[in-house]
mmCIF file of C-alpha atoms in Angstrom:
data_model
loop_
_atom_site.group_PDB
_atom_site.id
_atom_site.type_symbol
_atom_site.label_atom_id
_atom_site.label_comp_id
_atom_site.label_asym_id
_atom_site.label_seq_id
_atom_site.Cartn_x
_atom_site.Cartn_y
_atom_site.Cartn_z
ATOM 1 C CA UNK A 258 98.007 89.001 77.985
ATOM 2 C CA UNK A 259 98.625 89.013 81.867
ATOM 3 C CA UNK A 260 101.933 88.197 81.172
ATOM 4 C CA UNK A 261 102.588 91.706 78.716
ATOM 5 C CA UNK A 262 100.628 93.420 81.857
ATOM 6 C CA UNK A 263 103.316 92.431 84.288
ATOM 7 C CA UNK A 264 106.056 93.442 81.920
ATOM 8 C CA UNK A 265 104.625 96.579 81.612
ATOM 9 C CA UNK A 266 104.340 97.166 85.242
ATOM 10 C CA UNK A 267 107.684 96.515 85.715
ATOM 11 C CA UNK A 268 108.507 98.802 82.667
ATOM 12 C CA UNK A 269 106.756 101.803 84.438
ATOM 13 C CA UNK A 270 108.358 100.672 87.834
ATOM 14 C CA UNK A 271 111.879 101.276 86.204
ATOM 15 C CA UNK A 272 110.686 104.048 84.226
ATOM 16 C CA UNK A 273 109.932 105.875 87.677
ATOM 17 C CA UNK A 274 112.932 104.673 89.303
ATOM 18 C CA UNK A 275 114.966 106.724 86.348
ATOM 19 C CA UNK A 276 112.705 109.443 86.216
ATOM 20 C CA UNK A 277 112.945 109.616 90.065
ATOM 21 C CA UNK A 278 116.653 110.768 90.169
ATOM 22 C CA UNK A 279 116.865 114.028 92.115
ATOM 23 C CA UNK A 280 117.643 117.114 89.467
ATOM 24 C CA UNK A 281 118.628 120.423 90.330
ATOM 25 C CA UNK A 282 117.159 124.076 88.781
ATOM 26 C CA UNK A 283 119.850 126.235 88.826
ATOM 27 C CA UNK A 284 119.598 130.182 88.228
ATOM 28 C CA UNK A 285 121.462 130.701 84.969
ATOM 29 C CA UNK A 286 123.206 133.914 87.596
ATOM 30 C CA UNK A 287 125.569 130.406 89.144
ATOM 31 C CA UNK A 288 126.364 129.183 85.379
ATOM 32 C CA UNK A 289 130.472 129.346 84.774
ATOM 33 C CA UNK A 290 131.090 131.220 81.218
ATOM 34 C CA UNK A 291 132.864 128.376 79.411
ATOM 35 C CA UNK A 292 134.275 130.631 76.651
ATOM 36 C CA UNK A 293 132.707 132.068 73.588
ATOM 37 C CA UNK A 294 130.322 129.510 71.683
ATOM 38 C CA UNK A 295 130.757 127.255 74.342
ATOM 39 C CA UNK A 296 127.569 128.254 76.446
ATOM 40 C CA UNK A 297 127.439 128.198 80.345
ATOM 41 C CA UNK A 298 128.127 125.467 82.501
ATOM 42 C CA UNK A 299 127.401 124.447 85.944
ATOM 43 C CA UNK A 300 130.214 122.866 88.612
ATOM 44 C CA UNK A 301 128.472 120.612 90.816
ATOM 45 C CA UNK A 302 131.566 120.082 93.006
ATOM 46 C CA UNK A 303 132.183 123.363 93.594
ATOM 47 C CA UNK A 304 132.053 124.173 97.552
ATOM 48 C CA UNK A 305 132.488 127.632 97.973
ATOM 49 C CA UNK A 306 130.175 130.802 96.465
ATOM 50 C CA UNK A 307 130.544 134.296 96.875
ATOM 51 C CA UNK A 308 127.252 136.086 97.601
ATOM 52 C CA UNK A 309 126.257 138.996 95.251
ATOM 53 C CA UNK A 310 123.374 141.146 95.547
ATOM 54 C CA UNK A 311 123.416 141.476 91.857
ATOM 55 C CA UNK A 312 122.295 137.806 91.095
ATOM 56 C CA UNK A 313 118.284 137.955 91.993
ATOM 57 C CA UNK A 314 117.572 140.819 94.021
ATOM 58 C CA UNK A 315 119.136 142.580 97.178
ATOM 59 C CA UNK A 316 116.935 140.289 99.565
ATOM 60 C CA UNK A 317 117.601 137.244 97.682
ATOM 61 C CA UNK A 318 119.773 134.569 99.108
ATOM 62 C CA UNK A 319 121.953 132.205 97.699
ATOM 63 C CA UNK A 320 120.352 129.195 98.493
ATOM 64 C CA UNK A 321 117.463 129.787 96.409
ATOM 65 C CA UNK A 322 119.332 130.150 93.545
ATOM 66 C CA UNK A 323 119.568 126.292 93.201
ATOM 67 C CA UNK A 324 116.202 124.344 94.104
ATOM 68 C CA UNK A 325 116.316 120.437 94.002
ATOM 69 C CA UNK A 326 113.486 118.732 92.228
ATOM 70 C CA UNK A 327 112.815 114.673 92.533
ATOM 71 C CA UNK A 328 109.656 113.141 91.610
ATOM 72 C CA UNK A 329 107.840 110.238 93.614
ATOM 73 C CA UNK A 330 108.427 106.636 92.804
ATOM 74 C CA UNK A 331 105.276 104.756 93.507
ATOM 75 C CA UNK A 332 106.809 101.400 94.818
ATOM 76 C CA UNK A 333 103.971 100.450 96.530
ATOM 77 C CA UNK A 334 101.664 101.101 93.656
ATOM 78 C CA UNK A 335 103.585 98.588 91.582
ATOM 79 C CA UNK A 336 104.395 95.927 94.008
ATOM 80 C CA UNK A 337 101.127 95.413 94.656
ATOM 81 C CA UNK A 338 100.266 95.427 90.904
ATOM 82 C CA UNK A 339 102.493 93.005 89.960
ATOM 83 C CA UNK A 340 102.194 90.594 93.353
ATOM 84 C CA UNK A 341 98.498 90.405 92.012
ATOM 85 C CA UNK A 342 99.349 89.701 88.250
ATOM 86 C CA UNK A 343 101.699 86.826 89.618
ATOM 87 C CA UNK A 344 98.925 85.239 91.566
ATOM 88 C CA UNK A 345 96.457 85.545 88.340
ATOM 89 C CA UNK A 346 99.351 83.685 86.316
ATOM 90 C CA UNK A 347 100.229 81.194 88.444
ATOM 91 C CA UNK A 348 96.368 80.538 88.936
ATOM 92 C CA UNK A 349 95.547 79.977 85.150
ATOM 93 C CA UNK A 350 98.083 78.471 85.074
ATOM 94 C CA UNK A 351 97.270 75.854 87.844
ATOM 95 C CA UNK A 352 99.487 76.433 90.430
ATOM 96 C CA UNK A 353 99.492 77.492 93.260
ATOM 97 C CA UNK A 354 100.981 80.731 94.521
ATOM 98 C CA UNK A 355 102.302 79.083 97.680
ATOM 99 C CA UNK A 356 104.397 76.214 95.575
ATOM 100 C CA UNK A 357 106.397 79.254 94.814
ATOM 101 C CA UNK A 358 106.954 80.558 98.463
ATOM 102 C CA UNK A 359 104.282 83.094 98.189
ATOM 103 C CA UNK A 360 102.386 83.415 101.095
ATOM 104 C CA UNK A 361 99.468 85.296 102.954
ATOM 105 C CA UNK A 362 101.872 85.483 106.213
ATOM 106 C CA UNK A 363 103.902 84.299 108.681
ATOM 107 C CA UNK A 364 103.001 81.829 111.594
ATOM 108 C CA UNK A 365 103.986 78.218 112.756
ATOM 109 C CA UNK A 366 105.369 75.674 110.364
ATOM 110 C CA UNK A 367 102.316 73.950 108.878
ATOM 111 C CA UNK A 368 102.035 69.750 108.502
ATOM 112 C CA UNK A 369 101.715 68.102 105.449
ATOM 113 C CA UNK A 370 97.784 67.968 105.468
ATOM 114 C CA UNK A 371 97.747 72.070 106.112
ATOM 115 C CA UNK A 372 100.299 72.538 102.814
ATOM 116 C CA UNK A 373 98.833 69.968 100.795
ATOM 117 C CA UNK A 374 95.042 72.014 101.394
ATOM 118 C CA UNK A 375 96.949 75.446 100.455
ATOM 119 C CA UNK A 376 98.608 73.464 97.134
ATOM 120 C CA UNK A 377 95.939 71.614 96.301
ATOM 121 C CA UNK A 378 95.629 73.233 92.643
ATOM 122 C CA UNK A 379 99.353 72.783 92.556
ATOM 123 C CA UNK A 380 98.456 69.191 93.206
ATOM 124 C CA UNK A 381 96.665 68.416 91.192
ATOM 125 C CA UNK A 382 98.404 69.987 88.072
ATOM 126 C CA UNK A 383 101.529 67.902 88.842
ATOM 127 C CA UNK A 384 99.090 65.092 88.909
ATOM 128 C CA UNK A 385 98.128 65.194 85.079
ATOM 129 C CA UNK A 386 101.229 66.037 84.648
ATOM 130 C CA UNK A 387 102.795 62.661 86.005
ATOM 131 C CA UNK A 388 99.666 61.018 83.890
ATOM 132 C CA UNK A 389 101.348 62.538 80.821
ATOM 133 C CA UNK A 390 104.998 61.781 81.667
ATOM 134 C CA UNK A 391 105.249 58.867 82.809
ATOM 135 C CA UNK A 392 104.128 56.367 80.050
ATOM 136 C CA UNK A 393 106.455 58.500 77.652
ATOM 137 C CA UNK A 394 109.191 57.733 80.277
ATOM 138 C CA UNK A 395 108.897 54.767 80.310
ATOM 139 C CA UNK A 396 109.077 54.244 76.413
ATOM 140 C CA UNK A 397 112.118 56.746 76.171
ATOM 141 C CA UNK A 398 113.971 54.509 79.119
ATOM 142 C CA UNK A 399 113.286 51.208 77.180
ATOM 143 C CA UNK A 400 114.223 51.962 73.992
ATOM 144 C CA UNK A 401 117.169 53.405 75.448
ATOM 145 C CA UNK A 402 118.438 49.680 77.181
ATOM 146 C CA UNK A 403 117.789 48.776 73.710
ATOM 147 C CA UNK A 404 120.637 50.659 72.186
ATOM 148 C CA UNK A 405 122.646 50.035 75.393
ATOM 149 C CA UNK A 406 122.047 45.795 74.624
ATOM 150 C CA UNK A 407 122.541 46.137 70.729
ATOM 151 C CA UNK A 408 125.043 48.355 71.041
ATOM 152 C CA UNK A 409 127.270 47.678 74.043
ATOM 153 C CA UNK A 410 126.178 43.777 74.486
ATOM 154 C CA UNK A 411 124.866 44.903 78.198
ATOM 155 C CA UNK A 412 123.278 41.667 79.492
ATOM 156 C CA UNK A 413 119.890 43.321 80.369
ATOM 157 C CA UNK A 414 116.115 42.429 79.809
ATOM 158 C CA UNK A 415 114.935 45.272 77.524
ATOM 159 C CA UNK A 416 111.457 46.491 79.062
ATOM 160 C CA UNK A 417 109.553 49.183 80.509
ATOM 161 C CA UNK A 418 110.485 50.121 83.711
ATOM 162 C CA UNK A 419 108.168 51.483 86.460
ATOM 163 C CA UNK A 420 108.622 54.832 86.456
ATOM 164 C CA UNK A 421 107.518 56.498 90.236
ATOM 165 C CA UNK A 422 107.221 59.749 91.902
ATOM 166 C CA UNK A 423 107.593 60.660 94.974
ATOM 167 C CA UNK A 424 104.512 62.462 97.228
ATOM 168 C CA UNK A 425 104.391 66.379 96.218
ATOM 169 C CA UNK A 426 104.144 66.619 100.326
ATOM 170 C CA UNK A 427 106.173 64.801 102.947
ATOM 171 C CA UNK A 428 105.689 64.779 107.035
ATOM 172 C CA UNK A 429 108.700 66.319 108.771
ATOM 173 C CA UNK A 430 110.656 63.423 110.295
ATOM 174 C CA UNK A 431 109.990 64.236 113.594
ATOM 175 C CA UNK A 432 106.200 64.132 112.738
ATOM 176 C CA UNK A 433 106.566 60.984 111.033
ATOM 177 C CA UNK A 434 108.479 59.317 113.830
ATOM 178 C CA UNK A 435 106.248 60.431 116.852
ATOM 179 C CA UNK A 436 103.033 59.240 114.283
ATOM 180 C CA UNK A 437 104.890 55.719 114.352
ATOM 181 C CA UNK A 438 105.259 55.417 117.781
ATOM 182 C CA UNK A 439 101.917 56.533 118.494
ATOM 183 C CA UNK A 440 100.710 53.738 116.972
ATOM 184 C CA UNK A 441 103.330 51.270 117.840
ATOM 185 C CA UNK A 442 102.553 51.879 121.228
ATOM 186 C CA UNK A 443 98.691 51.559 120.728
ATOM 187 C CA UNK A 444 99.822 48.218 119.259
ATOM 188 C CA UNK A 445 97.999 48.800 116.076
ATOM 189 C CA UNK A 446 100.825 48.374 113.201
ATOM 190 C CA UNK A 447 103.073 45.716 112.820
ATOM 191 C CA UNK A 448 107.032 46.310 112.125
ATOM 192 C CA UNK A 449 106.713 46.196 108.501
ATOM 193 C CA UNK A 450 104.418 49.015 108.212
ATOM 194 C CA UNK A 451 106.073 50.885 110.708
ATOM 195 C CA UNK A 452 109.369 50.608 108.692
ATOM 196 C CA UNK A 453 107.145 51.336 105.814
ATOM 197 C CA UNK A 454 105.762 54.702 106.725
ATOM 198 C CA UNK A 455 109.365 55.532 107.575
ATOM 199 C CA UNK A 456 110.762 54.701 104.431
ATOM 200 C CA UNK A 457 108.272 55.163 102.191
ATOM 201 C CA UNK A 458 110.802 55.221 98.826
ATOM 202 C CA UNK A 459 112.303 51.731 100.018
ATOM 203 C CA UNK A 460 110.545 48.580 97.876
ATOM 204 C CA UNK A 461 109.171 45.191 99.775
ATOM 205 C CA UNK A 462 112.466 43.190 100.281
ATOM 206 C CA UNK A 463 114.323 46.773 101.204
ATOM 207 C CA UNK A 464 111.407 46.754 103.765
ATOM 208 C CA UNK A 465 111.613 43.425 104.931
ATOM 209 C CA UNK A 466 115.793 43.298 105.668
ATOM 210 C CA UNK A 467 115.188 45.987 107.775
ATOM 211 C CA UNK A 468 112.617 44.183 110.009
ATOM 212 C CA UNK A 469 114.557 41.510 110.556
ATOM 213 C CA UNK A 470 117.234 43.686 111.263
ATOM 214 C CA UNK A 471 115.400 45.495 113.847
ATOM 215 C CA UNK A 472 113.537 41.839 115.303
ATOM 216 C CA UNK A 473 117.534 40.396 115.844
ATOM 217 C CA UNK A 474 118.668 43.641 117.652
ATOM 218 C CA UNK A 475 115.405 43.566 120.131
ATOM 219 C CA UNK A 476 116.006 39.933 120.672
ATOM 220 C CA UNK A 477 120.000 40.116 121.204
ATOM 221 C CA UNK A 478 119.168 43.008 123.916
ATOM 222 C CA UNK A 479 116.959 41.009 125.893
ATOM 223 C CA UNK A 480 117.821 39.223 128.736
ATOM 224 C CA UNK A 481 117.931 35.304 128.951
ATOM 225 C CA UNK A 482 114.782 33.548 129.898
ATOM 226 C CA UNK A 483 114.262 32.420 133.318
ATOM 227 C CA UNK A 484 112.441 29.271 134.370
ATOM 228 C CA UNK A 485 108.758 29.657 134.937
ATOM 229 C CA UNK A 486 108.849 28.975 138.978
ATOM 230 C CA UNK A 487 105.005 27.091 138.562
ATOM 231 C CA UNK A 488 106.921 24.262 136.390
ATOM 232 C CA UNK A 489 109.642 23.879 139.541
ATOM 233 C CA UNK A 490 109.275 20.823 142.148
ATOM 234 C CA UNK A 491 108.406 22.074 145.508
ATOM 235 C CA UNK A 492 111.537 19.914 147.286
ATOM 236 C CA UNK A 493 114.301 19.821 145.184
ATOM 237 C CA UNK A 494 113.477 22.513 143.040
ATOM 238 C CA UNK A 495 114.133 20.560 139.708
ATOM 239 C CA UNK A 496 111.476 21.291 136.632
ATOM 240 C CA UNK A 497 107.993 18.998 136.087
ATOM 241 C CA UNK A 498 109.795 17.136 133.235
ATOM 242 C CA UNK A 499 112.493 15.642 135.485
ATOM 243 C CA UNK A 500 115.401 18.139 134.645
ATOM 244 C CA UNK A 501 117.087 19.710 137.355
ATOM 245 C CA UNK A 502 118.462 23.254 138.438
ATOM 246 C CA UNK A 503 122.404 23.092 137.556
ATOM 247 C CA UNK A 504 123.502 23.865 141.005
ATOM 248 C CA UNK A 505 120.895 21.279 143.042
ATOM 249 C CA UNK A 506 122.245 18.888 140.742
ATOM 250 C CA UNK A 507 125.801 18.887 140.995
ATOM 251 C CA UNK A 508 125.108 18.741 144.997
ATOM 252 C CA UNK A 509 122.794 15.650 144.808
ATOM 253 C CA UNK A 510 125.058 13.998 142.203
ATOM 254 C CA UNK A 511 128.006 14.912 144.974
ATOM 255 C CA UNK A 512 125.944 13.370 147.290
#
């Protein structure tokens, strides 16, 4: 029903837009004699008159021979019409009018919390909807490796894959990054989780290659370790377990 309203609006919006063309009432006095049984016709590019008392009066003037009618078109009358039947739509519906760009205004560019509280009926429609999907997915995906092994020979374990979606709503990466080293530098996540939250689409071992990626880079850029100076003997300067410094010990061995 809301859906035959909004076609209707828009019917009426075009019907005014045609109705709206500017038409002109001309005195029949300006009509061109076409020839017998022909009628009268008008010339609209014709640029030059010759005024005659004779056509509507001696006071009359030529310009109001021809008066230019157009009617109104009531845009605003229909947009808002229809921007409300949208909304009631998209509502039964169970969206969410800003899923589909339509919002109350302008302003700064909101976080994934502040669109995820606008969408939430958007939300939570995609929800049920991934309820429904995916199990028939998954069914339609395995019985297609089955066709692909009996078929083709594919060497392949025929079974139900897990089928995953993505978050409706995603942190910029800026946000993400500067939440990461917020709490890297409170020292409150380790590297894996950090790497996690980065890459949220990568799976455990994806993950874990990139830590150790990471832990070998941060250990190649550091510099080599120094001898504590407590462990060093006070005359000779060699360490507590009897090794020596490489330069006293080539001048002792000189020695």
């Amino acid at each position: 029903q809301l859906m035959d309203a909004l076609d209707e609006v828009y019917t009426s919006w075009m019907r005014d837009i045609r109705l709206g063309k500017s038409r002109l009432m001309i005195a029949k006095s300006l009509l061109d004699n076409v020839g017998t049984g022909n009628g009268q016709a008008f010339n609209a590019e014709q640029e030059a008159y010759s005024s005659m008392n004779l056509l509507a009066g001696a006071d009359s003037k030529l310009a109001d021979q021809i008066e230019m009618v157009q009617f109104n078109i009531r845009v605003q009358e229909h947009k808002e019409t229809s921007a409300q039947l949208v909304q009631d739509i998209l509502r039964l519906a169970g969206y969410s009018s800003e899923t589909f760009g339509i919002y109350d205004g302008g302003g700064p560019v909101k976080t994934a919390t502040e669109i995820e509280s606008k969408q939430q009926r958007s939300l939570l429609t995609r929800d049920r909807k991934i309820r429904l999907w995916r199990p028939a997915i998954a069914r339609i995906i395995e019985k297609l490796l089955a066709v692909d092994n009996a078929l083709f020979n594919t060497p392949l374990t025929v079974q139900q894959p897990d089928v995953w979606f993505p978050d409706g709503v995603q942190d910029s990466p800026l946000s993400i990054a500067q939440t990461v080293q917020a709490l890297k530098a409170a020292g409150v996540i380790s590297d894996q989780i950090a790497v996690g939250m980065v890459h949220p689409d990568w799976d455990e071992d994806e993950v874990l290659e990139e830590v150790a990626r990471i832990q070998a880079e941060q250990q190649a850029a550091m510099p080599a370790a120094l001898p504590d100076p407590m462990f060093l003997h006070p005359d000779d300067g060699s360490l507590a377990d009897g090794t020596a410094q490489h330069g006293q010990a080539s001048n002792r061995d000189s020695g």
